[in-house]
Amino acid sequence: MPDRTDALIEVTDLGKVYGEGIVAVHALRDVQITIRRGEFVAIMGPSGSGKSTLMNILGCLDPPTHGRYVLDGEDVSTLHRDELADIRNAKIGFVFQSFNLLPRLTALKNVMLPMLYIWDNKPDVFEREDRAIAALEAVGLGDRLHHRPNELSGGQQQRVAIARALVNQPALILADEPTGNLDTQSGKEIMAILHQLHSQGATILMVTHESGLAGRAERTIHLQDGRVLGNGNGSEKGKPAGGAP
């Protein structure tokens, strides 16, 4: 298990401003967050609170206007686009509400895709296939390797997305409304997989607007008007991640 006193994410005085002058929109204001390795943390807030903006910055999809963001010991606040892309592929596994699978590729090929963008010590095609198969078997899809997305249910597509997020063994799993497009039973199954990954030591950051899902995390960071309510560092506890819904 990871050392849970070790910070994986440290955010200091983080801000994001869109536009300038009188039309400037302050999407985030002086955000302070620490997330330790092995934590399962939910980020929650109403529409317009800054959840999506914060997710994009933490996912290295968008730089902050000011402040500092340290991920896995590296200050990524000022990296340029290509460097951020390398960080995303190496250290972050994304699980999106809309799955974001390529429709013409099989489940196996979708999961293999992130490994094509490993520039140092890229695994050969046989290792890529073995790793993708292992990831799909880990989410219960060992018998769906050669199915395309339109041949899978919504819950199965999200499992493929989770396998794809895991295949490069990222430091952080970033889940954006992971059950938002699923029926109730499929949503429960996806949450069970996330909890299993967490029990195995994964660090998971989940963005959600559902209080029931947020309550399944170890703690919840609440956003409102671009600010964190509380200190964002553990004062607002949810139920234990393995607890009942």
PDB file of C-alpha atoms in Angstrom:
ATOM      1  CA  MET A   1       0.000   0.000   0.000  1.00  0.00           C
ATOM      2  CA  PRO A   2       1.193   3.561  -0.685  1.00  0.00           C
ATOM      3  CA  ASP A   3       2.468   5.858   2.043  1.00  0.00           C
ATOM      4  CA  ARG A   4      -0.652   7.908   2.708  1.00  0.00           C
ATOM      5  CA  THR A   5       1.296  10.699   4.360  1.00  0.00           C
ATOM      6  CA  ASP A   6       2.926  11.375   0.976  1.00  0.00           C
ATOM      7  CA  ALA A   7       1.172  14.053  -1.071  1.00  0.00           C
ATOM      8  CA  LEU A   8       0.449  13.105  -4.670  1.00  0.00           C
ATOM      9  CA  ILE A   9      -1.248  16.440  -5.456  1.00  0.00           C
ATOM     10  CA  GLU A  10      -0.394  19.802  -3.919  1.00  0.00           C
ATOM     11  CA  VAL A  11      -2.281  22.857  -5.157  1.00  0.00           C
ATOM     12  CA  THR A  12      -1.352  26.295  -3.814  1.00  0.00           C
ATOM     13  CA  ASP A  13      -3.068  29.644  -4.529  1.00  0.00           C
ATOM     14  CA  LEU A  14      -4.441  28.240  -7.789  1.00  0.00           C
ATOM     15  CA  GLY A  15      -6.543  30.535  -9.946  1.00  0.00           C
ATOM     16  CA  LYS A  16      -8.055  30.478 -13.416  1.00  0.00           C
ATOM     17  CA  VAL A  17      -9.339  33.571 -15.197  1.00  0.00           C
ATOM     18  CA  TYR A  18     -11.058  33.604 -18.574  1.00  0.00           C
ATOM     19  CA  GLY A  19     -11.083  36.912 -20.454  1.00  0.00           C
ATOM     20  CA  GLU A  20      -9.740  40.273 -19.340  1.00  0.00           C
ATOM     21  CA  GLY A  21     -10.882  43.512 -17.763  1.00  0.00           C
ATOM     22  CA  ILE A  22     -14.549  43.959 -16.976  1.00  0.00           C
ATOM     23  CA  VAL A  23     -15.501  40.763 -18.829  1.00  0.00           C
ATOM     24  CA  ALA A  24     -12.989  38.604 -16.914  1.00  0.00           C
ATOM     25  CA  VAL A  25     -14.496  35.484 -15.343  1.00  0.00           C
ATOM     26  CA  HIS A  26     -12.733  34.081 -12.271  1.00  0.00           C
ATOM     27  CA  ALA A  27     -13.475  30.369 -12.592  1.00  0.00           C
ATOM     28  CA  LEU A  28     -11.143  29.439  -9.710  1.00  0.00           C
ATOM     29  CA  ARG A  29      -9.950  31.640  -6.864  1.00  0.00           C
ATOM     30  CA  ASP A  30      -6.937  30.847  -4.634  1.00  0.00           C
ATOM     31  CA  VAL A  31      -7.627  27.122  -4.429  1.00  0.00           C
ATOM     32  CA  GLN A  32      -5.598  25.134  -1.863  1.00  0.00           C
ATOM     33  CA  ILE A  33      -5.791  21.320  -2.043  1.00  0.00           C
ATOM     34  CA  THR A  34      -3.645  18.408  -0.899  1.00  0.00           C
ATOM     35  CA  ILE A  35      -4.421  14.831  -1.953  1.00  0.00           C
ATOM     36  CA  ARG A  36      -2.342  12.013  -0.519  1.00  0.00           C
ATOM     37  CA  ARG A  37      -1.363   8.826  -2.295  1.00  0.00           C
ATOM     38  CA  GLY A  38      -3.976   6.128  -1.958  1.00  0.00           C
ATOM     39  CA  GLU A  39      -6.858   8.480  -1.174  1.00  0.00           C
ATOM     40  CA  PHE A  40     -10.302   8.340  -2.784  1.00  0.00           C
ATOM     41  CA  VAL A  41     -11.500  11.955  -2.958  1.00  0.00           C
ATOM     42  CA  ALA A  42     -14.651  13.431  -4.473  1.00  0.00           C
ATOM     43  CA  ILE A  43     -14.923  16.961  -5.826  1.00  0.00           C
ATOM     44  CA  MET A  44     -18.456  18.292  -5.659  1.00  0.00           C
ATOM     45  CA  GLY A  45     -20.250  21.567  -6.340  1.00  0.00           C
ATOM     46  CA  PRO A  46     -23.179  23.128  -8.194  1.00  0.00           C
ATOM     47  CA  SER A  47     -23.097  24.088 -11.850  1.00  0.00           C
ATOM     48  CA  GLY A  48     -20.671  26.972 -12.340  1.00  0.00           C
ATOM     49  CA  SER A  49     -18.742  26.205  -9.158  1.00  0.00           C
ATOM     50  CA  GLY A  50     -15.482  25.509 -11.007  1.00  0.00           C
ATOM     51  CA  LYS A  51     -15.503  21.678 -10.933  1.00  0.00           C
ATOM     52  CA  SER A  52     -14.797  21.263 -14.642  1.00  0.00           C
ATOM     53  CA  THR A  53     -12.115  23.949 -14.635  1.00  0.00           C
ATOM     54  CA  LEU A  54     -10.378  22.352 -11.664  1.00  0.00           C
ATOM     55  CA  MET A  55     -10.612  18.909 -13.272  1.00  0.00           C
ATOM     56  CA  ASN A  56      -9.046  20.233 -16.482  1.00  0.00           C
ATOM     57  CA  ILE A  57      -6.141  21.749 -14.557  1.00  0.00           C
ATOM     58  CA  LEU A  58      -5.578  18.699 -12.345  1.00  0.00           C
ATOM     59  CA  GLY A  59      -5.767  16.530 -15.469  1.00  0.00           C
ATOM     60  CA  CYS A  60      -3.094  18.680 -17.164  1.00  0.00           C
ATOM     61  CA  LEU A  61      -5.575  19.570 -19.901  1.00  0.00           C
ATOM     62  CA  ASP A  62      -5.417  23.292 -19.160  1.00  0.00           C
ATOM     63  CA  PRO A  63      -2.835  25.467 -17.351  1.00  0.00           C
ATOM     64  CA  PRO A  64      -3.787  27.707 -14.414  1.00  0.00           C
ATOM     65  CA  THR A  65      -3.640  31.486 -14.723  1.00  0.00           C
ATOM     66  CA  HIS A  66      -1.666  31.654 -11.491  1.00  0.00           C
ATOM     67  CA  GLY A  67      -0.667  29.469  -8.576  1.00  0.00           C
ATOM     68  CA  ARG A  68       1.243  26.216  -8.266  1.00  0.00           C
ATOM     69  CA  TYR A  69       0.262  22.631  -9.056  1.00  0.00           C
ATOM     70  CA  VAL A  70       2.626  19.836  -8.046  1.00  0.00           C
ATOM     71  CA  LEU A  71       1.741  16.347  -9.300  1.00  0.00           C
ATOM     72  CA  ASP A  72       3.760  13.364  -8.119  1.00  0.00           C
ATOM     73  CA  GLY A  73       6.610  15.634  -7.047  1.00  0.00           C
ATOM     74  CA  GLU A  74       6.734  17.639 -10.302  1.00  0.00           C
ATOM     75  CA  ASP A  75       5.595  21.243 -10.687  1.00  0.00           C
ATOM     76  CA  VAL A  76       3.400  21.086 -13.790  1.00  0.00           C
ATOM     77  CA  SER A  77       2.013  24.630 -13.496  1.00  0.00           C
ATOM     78  CA  THR A  78       4.231  26.134 -16.173  1.00  0.00           C
ATOM     79  CA  LEU A  79       4.791  23.207 -18.541  1.00  0.00           C
ATOM     80  CA  HIS A  80       4.047  23.725 -22.224  1.00  0.00           C
ATOM     81  CA  ARG A  81       1.491  21.735 -24.212  1.00  0.00           C
ATOM     82  CA  ASP A  82       3.732  18.856 -25.308  1.00  0.00           C
ATOM     83  CA  GLU A  83       5.115  18.398 -21.794  1.00  0.00           C
ATOM     84  CA  LEU A  84       1.596  18.360 -20.362  1.00  0.00           C
ATOM     85  CA  ALA A  85       0.607  15.700 -22.910  1.00  0.00           C
ATOM     86  CA  ASP A  86       3.501  13.514 -21.741  1.00  0.00           C
ATOM     87  CA  ILE A  87       2.460  13.973 -18.104  1.00  0.00           C
ATOM     88  CA  ARG A  88      -1.146  13.075 -18.920  1.00  0.00           C
ATOM     89  CA  ASN A  89      -0.185   9.879 -20.679  1.00  0.00           C
ATOM     90  CA  ALA A  90       2.353   8.782 -18.081  1.00  0.00           C
ATOM     91  CA  LYS A  91       0.719   9.772 -14.803  1.00  0.00           C
ATOM     92  CA  ILE A  92      -3.045  10.219 -15.267  1.00  0.00           C
ATOM     93  CA  GLY A  93      -5.719   7.726 -16.197  1.00  0.00           C
ATOM     94  CA  PHE A  94      -8.962   9.367 -17.337  1.00  0.00           C
ATOM     95  CA  VAL A  95     -12.479   7.959 -16.968  1.00  0.00           C
ATOM     96  CA  PHE A  96     -15.037  10.194 -18.666  1.00  0.00           C
ATOM     97  CA  GLN A  97     -18.817  10.300 -18.439  1.00  0.00           C
ATOM     98  CA  SER A  98     -19.082   9.786 -22.206  1.00  0.00           C
ATOM     99  CA  PHE A  99     -16.541   6.893 -22.285  1.00  0.00           C
ATOM    100  CA  ASN A 100     -14.585   8.458 -25.216  1.00  0.00           C
ATOM    101  CA  LEU A 101     -13.920   5.113 -26.915  1.00  0.00           C
ATOM    102  CA  LEU A 102     -12.993   4.992 -30.603  1.00  0.00           C
ATOM    103  CA  PRO A 103     -15.986   3.330 -32.296  1.00  0.00           C
ATOM    104  CA  ARG A 104     -14.035   1.481 -34.996  1.00  0.00           C
ATOM    105  CA  LEU A 105     -11.627  -0.151 -32.550  1.00  0.00           C
ATOM    106  CA  THR A 106     -12.263  -3.244 -30.466  1.00  0.00           C
ATOM    107  CA  ALA A 107     -12.132  -3.126 -26.684  1.00  0.00           C
ATOM    108  CA  LEU A 108      -8.622  -4.562 -26.852  1.00  0.00           C
ATOM    109  CA  LYS A 109      -7.399  -1.965 -29.367  1.00  0.00           C
ATOM    110  CA  ASN A 110      -8.984   0.888 -27.383  1.00  0.00           C
ATOM    111  CA  VAL A 111      -7.119  -0.198 -24.260  1.00  0.00           C
ATOM    112  CA  MET A 112      -3.850  -0.633 -26.145  1.00  0.00           C
ATOM    113  CA  LEU A 113      -4.038   2.889 -27.564  1.00  0.00           C
ATOM    114  CA  PRO A 114      -2.424   4.863 -24.678  1.00  0.00           C
ATOM    115  CA  MET A 115       0.677   2.688 -24.880  1.00  0.00           C
ATOM    116  CA  LEU A 116       1.351   3.923 -28.417  1.00  0.00           C
ATOM    117  CA  TYR A 117       2.207   7.322 -26.907  1.00  0.00           C
ATOM    118  CA  ILE A 118       4.880   6.057 -24.532  1.00  0.00           C
ATOM    119  CA  TRP A 119       8.078   7.575 -25.899  1.00  0.00           C
ATOM    120  CA  ASP A 120      10.622   6.084 -23.499  1.00  0.00           C
ATOM    121  CA  ASN A 121      10.878   2.296 -23.294  1.00  0.00           C
ATOM    122  CA  LYS A 122       7.728   1.792 -25.364  1.00  0.00           C
ATOM    123  CA  PRO A 123       6.495  -1.803 -24.950  1.00  0.00           C
ATOM    124  CA  ASP A 124       6.417  -3.891 -28.115  1.00  0.00           C
ATOM    125  CA  VAL A 125       3.131  -4.979 -29.658  1.00  0.00           C
ATOM    126  CA  PHE A 126       3.089  -8.284 -27.785  1.00  0.00           C
ATOM    127  CA  GLU A 127       3.593  -6.630 -24.410  1.00  0.00           C
ATOM    128  CA  ARG A 128       0.986  -3.984 -25.247  1.00  0.00           C
ATOM    129  CA  GLU A 129      -1.516  -6.703 -26.060  1.00  0.00           C
ATOM    130  CA  ASP A 130      -0.702  -8.687 -22.912  1.00  0.00           C
ATOM    131  CA  ARG A 131      -1.090  -5.585 -20.725  1.00  0.00           C
ATOM    132  CA  ALA A 132      -4.370  -4.624 -22.380  1.00  0.00           C
ATOM    133  CA  ILE A 133      -5.785  -8.125 -21.948  1.00  0.00           C
ATOM    134  CA  ALA A 134      -4.785  -8.120 -18.276  1.00  0.00           C
ATOM    135  CA  ALA A 135      -6.461  -4.714 -17.775  1.00  0.00           C
ATOM    136  CA  LEU A 136      -9.683  -5.885 -19.419  1.00  0.00           C
ATOM    137  CA  GLU A 137      -9.688  -9.102 -17.408  1.00  0.00           C
ATOM    138  CA  ALA A 138      -9.250  -7.016 -14.247  1.00  0.00           C
ATOM    139  CA  VAL A 139     -12.562  -5.232 -14.980  1.00  0.00           C
ATOM    140  CA  GLY A 140     -14.379  -8.439 -15.919  1.00  0.00           C
ATOM    141  CA  LEU A 141     -14.238  -8.114 -19.714  1.00  0.00           C
ATOM    142  CA  GLY A 142     -11.879 -10.931 -20.625  1.00  0.00           C
ATOM    143  CA  ASP A 143     -14.612 -12.364 -22.849  1.00  0.00           C
ATOM    144  CA  ARG A 144     -15.253  -9.084 -24.710  1.00  0.00           C
ATOM    145  CA  LEU A 145     -11.777  -8.356 -26.060  1.00  0.00           C
ATOM    146  CA  HIS A 146     -12.802  -8.203 -29.704  1.00  0.00           C
ATOM    147  CA  HIS A 147     -16.132  -6.415 -29.323  1.00  0.00           C
ATOM    148  CA  ARG A 148     -16.505  -2.872 -30.608  1.00  0.00           C
ATOM    149  CA  PRO A 149     -18.191  -0.192 -28.459  1.00  0.00           C
ATOM    150  CA  ASN A 150     -21.554  -0.530 -30.272  1.00  0.00           C
ATOM    151  CA  GLU A 151     -21.542  -4.212 -29.305  1.00  0.00           C
ATOM    152  CA  LEU A 152     -21.173  -3.396 -25.598  1.00  0.00           C
ATOM    153  CA  SER A 153     -23.584  -2.045 -23.001  1.00  0.00           C
ATOM    154  CA  GLY A 154     -22.975   1.338 -21.403  1.00  0.00           C
ATOM    155  CA  GLY A 155     -21.584  -0.300 -18.284  1.00  0.00           C
ATOM    156  CA  GLN A 156     -19.270  -2.490 -20.354  1.00  0.00           C
ATOM    157  CA  GLN A 157     -18.052   0.547 -22.312  1.00  0.00           C
ATOM    158  CA  GLN A 158     -17.205   2.297 -19.066  1.00  0.00           C
ATOM    159  CA  ARG A 159     -15.307  -0.797 -17.932  1.00  0.00           C
ATOM    160  CA  VAL A 160     -13.270  -0.601 -21.136  1.00  0.00           C
ATOM    161  CA  ALA A 161     -12.596   3.060 -20.337  1.00  0.00           C
ATOM    162  CA  ILE A 162     -11.404   2.106 -16.838  1.00  0.00           C
ATOM    163  CA  ALA A 163      -9.147  -0.596 -18.280  1.00  0.00           C
ATOM    164  CA  ARG A 164      -7.717   1.997 -20.681  1.00  0.00           C
ATOM    165  CA  ALA A 165      -7.148   4.361 -17.746  1.00  0.00           C
ATOM    166  CA  LEU A 166      -5.234   1.651 -15.858  1.00  0.00           C
ATOM    167  CA  VAL A 167      -3.064   0.226 -18.615  1.00  0.00           C
ATOM    168  CA  ASN A 168      -0.164   2.681 -18.188  1.00  0.00           C
ATOM    169  CA  GLN A 169      -0.223   2.228 -14.394  1.00  0.00           C
ATOM    170  CA  PRO A 170      -0.896   5.917 -13.682  1.00  0.00           C
ATOM    171  CA  ALA A 171      -0.231   7.709 -10.421  1.00  0.00           C
ATOM    172  CA  LEU A 172      -3.759   9.181 -10.481  1.00  0.00           C
ATOM    173  CA  ILE A 173      -7.138   8.013 -11.758  1.00  0.00           C
ATOM    174  CA  LEU A 174      -9.297  11.025 -12.609  1.00  0.00           C
ATOM    175  CA  ALA A 175     -12.962  10.082 -12.967  1.00  0.00           C
ATOM    176  CA  ASP A 176     -15.319  12.756 -14.318  1.00  0.00           C
ATOM    177  CA  GLU A 177     -18.953  11.854 -13.547  1.00  0.00           C
ATOM    178  CA  PRO A 178     -18.097   8.171 -14.177  1.00  0.00           C
ATOM    179  CA  THR A 179     -21.681   6.936 -13.716  1.00  0.00           C
ATOM    180  CA  GLY A 180     -23.448   9.895 -15.332  1.00  0.00           C
ATOM    181  CA  ASN A 181     -24.511   8.020 -18.493  1.00  0.00           C
ATOM    182  CA  LEU A 182     -25.308   4.718 -16.813  1.00  0.00           C
ATOM    183  CA  ASP A 183     -28.384   3.078 -15.351  1.00  0.00           C
ATOM    184  CA  THR A 184     -28.482   2.502 -11.612  1.00  0.00           C
ATOM    185  CA  GLN A 185     -27.196  -1.093 -11.651  1.00  0.00           C
ATOM    186  CA  SER A 186     -24.360  -0.330 -14.070  1.00  0.00           C
ATOM    187  CA  GLY A 187     -23.434   2.702 -11.960  1.00  0.00           C
ATOM    188  CA  LYS A 188     -23.178   0.507  -8.854  1.00  0.00           C
ATOM    189  CA  GLU A 189     -20.951  -1.922 -10.732  1.00  0.00           C
ATOM    190  CA  ILE A 190     -18.611   0.872 -11.882  1.00  0.00           C
ATOM    191  CA  MET A 191     -18.382   2.267  -8.352  1.00  0.00           C
ATOM    192  CA  ALA A 192     -17.589  -1.227  -7.070  1.00  0.00           C
ATOM    193  CA  ILE A 193     -14.690  -1.418  -9.539  1.00  0.00           C
ATOM    194  CA  LEU A 194     -13.389   1.974  -8.441  1.00  0.00           C
ATOM    195  CA  HIS A 195     -13.567   0.908  -4.795  1.00  0.00           C
ATOM    196  CA  GLN A 196     -11.719  -2.304  -5.613  1.00  0.00           C
ATOM    197  CA  LEU A 197      -8.979  -0.306  -7.350  1.00  0.00           C
ATOM    198  CA  HIS A 198      -8.791   1.991  -4.342  1.00  0.00           C
ATOM    199  CA  SER A 199      -8.475  -0.970  -1.979  1.00  0.00           C
ATOM    200  CA  GLN A 200      -5.498  -2.079  -4.090  1.00  0.00           C
ATOM    201  CA  GLY A 201      -3.784   1.267  -3.536  1.00  0.00           C
ATOM    202  CA  ALA A 202      -5.004   3.453  -6.411  1.00  0.00           C
ATOM    203  CA  THR A 203      -5.384   7.188  -5.884  1.00  0.00           C
ATOM    204  CA  ILE A 204      -8.766   8.259  -7.257  1.00  0.00           C
ATOM    205  CA  LEU A 205     -10.134  11.747  -7.743  1.00  0.00           C
ATOM    206  CA  MET A 206     -13.801  11.726  -8.742  1.00  0.00           C
ATOM    207  CA  VAL A 207     -15.745  14.748  -9.947  1.00  0.00           C
ATOM    208  CA  THR A 208     -19.474  14.405  -9.328  1.00  0.00           C
ATOM    209  CA  HIS A 209     -22.631  16.400  -8.704  1.00  0.00           C
ATOM    210  CA  GLU A 210     -24.287  13.464  -6.885  1.00  0.00           C
ATOM    211  CA  SER A 211     -24.073  13.593  -3.108  1.00  0.00           C
ATOM    212  CA  GLY A 212     -24.676   9.832  -2.909  1.00  0.00           C
ATOM    213  CA  LEU A 213     -21.564   9.107  -4.961  1.00  0.00           C
ATOM    214  CA  ALA A 214     -19.507  11.732  -3.146  1.00  0.00           C
ATOM    215  CA  GLY A 215     -20.484  10.079   0.125  1.00  0.00           C
ATOM    216  CA  ARG A 216     -18.800   6.877  -1.026  1.00  0.00           C
ATOM    217  CA  ALA A 217     -15.429   8.602  -1.166  1.00  0.00           C
ATOM    218  CA  GLU A 218     -13.172   8.974   1.872  1.00  0.00           C
ATOM    219  CA  ARG A 219     -13.672  12.725   1.816  1.00  0.00           C
ATOM    220  CA  THR A 220     -15.288  15.384  -0.307  1.00  0.00           C
ATOM    221  CA  ILE A 221     -13.894  18.709  -1.462  1.00  0.00           C
ATOM    222  CA  HIS A 222     -16.746  21.180  -1.971  1.00  0.00           C
ATOM    223  CA  LEU A 223     -16.462  23.991  -4.490  1.00  0.00           C
ATOM    224  CA  GLN A 224     -18.615  27.102  -4.686  1.00  0.00           C
ATOM    225  CA  ASP A 225     -18.053  30.164  -6.867  1.00  0.00           C
ATOM    226  CA  GLY A 226     -14.556  28.985  -7.705  1.00  0.00           C
ATOM    227  CA  ARG A 227     -13.481  28.571  -4.072  1.00  0.00           C
ATOM    228  CA  VAL A 228     -12.949  25.536  -1.868  1.00  0.00           C
ATOM    229  CA  LEU A 229     -15.259  25.453   1.143  1.00  0.00           C
ATOM    230  CA  GLY A 230     -13.161  24.328   4.093  1.00  0.00           C
ATOM    231  CA  ASN A 231      -9.458  23.695   3.606  1.00  0.00           C
ATOM    232  CA  GLY A 232      -9.754  20.871   1.077  1.00  0.00           C
ATOM    233  CA  ASN A 233      -7.205  18.854   3.024  1.00  0.00           C
ATOM    234  CA  GLY A 234      -9.266  16.392   4.988  1.00  0.00           C
ATOM    235  CA  SER A 235     -11.595  18.350   7.245  1.00  0.00           C
ATOM    236  CA  GLU A 236     -14.716  17.317   5.335  1.00  0.00           C
ATOM    237  CA  LYS A 237     -14.990  13.569   5.587  1.00  0.00           C
ATOM    238  CA  GLY A 238     -17.293  11.294   3.634  1.00  0.00           C
ATOM    239  CA  LYS A 239     -18.078   7.675   4.426  1.00  0.00           C
ATOM    240  CA  PRO A 240     -15.251   5.196   4.136  1.00  0.00           C
ATOM    241  CA  ALA A 241     -14.727   4.312   0.503  1.00  0.00           C
ATOM    242  CA  GLY A 242     -15.730   0.731   1.056  1.00  0.00           C
ATOM    243  CA  GLY A 243     -18.873   1.622   2.949  1.00  0.00           C
ATOM    244  CA  ALA A 244     -22.464   1.069   1.981  1.00  0.00           C
ATOM    245  CA  PRO A 245     -24.115   3.472  -0.452  1.00  0.00           C
TER     246      PRO A 245
END
